Amino acid sequence: MKNKIQRIIGAVLVVAVSLSIFAAGCFGSVSNESTPKEFTIQYTDGSGTHQFTVTDKMPYSIKDLPEKTGYDFMGLYDSENGGVQYVSASGASLTPFNDGKNLVLFPQFEAKTFNLILDYQGAEVIGERQLKATYGENLPQLPQNLTLDHSEFTGWYTAEQCGGVRVADKYGLVPLVSVLNETNFDISKEYINLYAGFEAAKYSVTCHFGTGIEDETLQVAYGTPVSGIAPETRVKGKAPISWSETDGGEVFSGKITEDIDLYALEYAPVIELDTNGGSAVTAVISRAGTSVNLPTPEKELSKFLYWADENGNEFIQTVMPENGAALKAVWQAKIEFDENGGEEVVDISKKAGESIYLPKPERDGYIFAGWYTTDKNEYTSTQMPAVGLKLKAGWYKTEIYNRHVTWGEKHSIEYSVSNQHINSKQVLFITCDFSTVLNENFNGKIKMEVFLQLRNTGASLSRKATFNLFFYSSDMVSTEYYICEKSFTITSDKYVNHKFDFETVLKGNKMYVARSGIDNSYGLAYFYMNDFYYNLYYPDTSNLYL
């Protein structure tokens, strides 16, 4: 019987082994699956070189789509032109990753198409009202020879009343400025407005001043009141104040609508105005003793201060002097700020050499990088220059890094202080390590949002106990590395939430927090901190937006 059982067991083992061998032959040996392999994809756009990790046989996507001013992102390809597309315009992979190796891909872009909306400004429409234009290319030819009563067509402009940039004159497109780009046009929308420009037709006005004085002929715009006629001729230091259409005739007070001869009837004192490089203004002519209002000229990158007389003194009279006056504009340099999408700031104008404070605007989603000159050099001077200048705000996109430390009731940070140790010592107890997002040579503006819970377990909660946090850029408690501090008055034995934030220029990639406490009643106080966490807002310095 025993032998029979052994023969049966042996047969079963043989069958089992045979089946195992058969399975191995048919299906191969069985093994544990290995960890999926990861590969790197790299691409470069206008903001720098970027890398991201993909998992073999898995779909993937890119977080931030490549950008190029005036162009739409079409996707990532394996060639700069043409080639195989890997990533769609939305940033998602077209297929799971099957290449089995690291790749360098190339973003491809397509120039945007804009609608040109033509405003004929009251003239007869002789062409299209809307045209198409492609970024980076010349505008299409625009309508010419427009007509408007008593006006001359001067071209097409980016603003009304011949304002902005003239992209075409009466002969056609103006080279360079008629190229569709962000320098010549506002491309923040999908359409661009262009306006027909006109100047009033001009007529010849011949001014007569009497026997022995040479006539003067002016070109005057249609509709100009005769009181606006301003010849340069002076008679005994005075200028004409009234005119007639005939020699010795009645006073003419109409407007210029055609070529005309005018005869001076009456003369008055003149305040001659030298704008000293500013915009042109007309001399003030008025009868002696009458009220006068002096014009305010404009000058690029300058602030008008006052009109000065021949001795350099400010002219403060408000009535016309008997013998008139010769005045000169006095200017002061001005710094004009282009906020570049940030909040509006006030331009600065002070005496040369005086101390100035450059404003620090804010912009949602960005960190201010500084002010830059037109040649893209950072401007940091704290003294007013003698010559005005334009500054443009530079911006870095904001990135966020956060960390959360929860100690729990049994592991709360306990800190006690008695009267003999008040303010005598600060103890470092938290290190904020940003090395995963900032390199050790980082030097830039950051913002910290700090959240924590505090409670006081002193013998008497009626005492006002103060808990202080000090932030340093080094692990040495020293004024050399001091950043800021925050004080908390703790009167509750329950945890109370606190939040504060601050901005600073951080050197390096770590920040250290010290603590100290004060018990104003000179007793013994115990402080507990729990649930400390922070958000670090730091700049992505790989791309400066100017």
Coordinates of N, CA, C and O in Angstrom, one line a residue, residues 62 88 111 224 258 265 339 400 436 542:
I62 N 2.8 69.4 -21.6 CA 3.7 70.4 -21.1 C 2.8 71.5 -20.3 O 1.7 71.8 -20.7
S88 N 0.5 68.7 -29.3 CA -0.4 69.5 -30.0 C -0.3 71.0 -29.5 O 0.4 71.3 -28.6
A111 N 2.3 82.7 -37.8 CA 2.0 84.2 -37.6 C 0.5 84.4 -37.5 O -0.3 83.8 -38.3
T224 N -9.6 129.4 -40.1 CA -8.9 130.1 -39.0 C -9.5 131.5 -38.8 O -9.7 132.3 -39.7
E258 N -10.6 131.7 -48.0 CA -10.0 131.8 -49.4 C -8.8 132.7 -49.3 O -8.5 133.2 -48.2
L265 N -5.0 147.6 -38.8 CA -5.6 148.8 -38.4 C -5.1 149.3 -37.1 O -5.0 150.5 -36.9
E339 N 4.9 101.6 -17.4 CA 4.7 100.5 -16.4 C 4.6 99.1 -17.1 O 4.7 98.1 -16.4
I400 N 5.5 79.8 -7.5 CA 5.1 79.6 -6.1 C 5.7 78.3 -5.6 O 5.6 77.3 -6.2
T436 N 15.5 73.8 -3.9 CA 14.9 73.1 -5.0 C 14.4 74.0 -6.1 O 14.2 73.5 -7.2
S542 N 14.4 83.2 -15.9 CA 14.9 82.7 -17.2 C 14.4 83.6 -18.3 O 14.9 83.6 -19.4

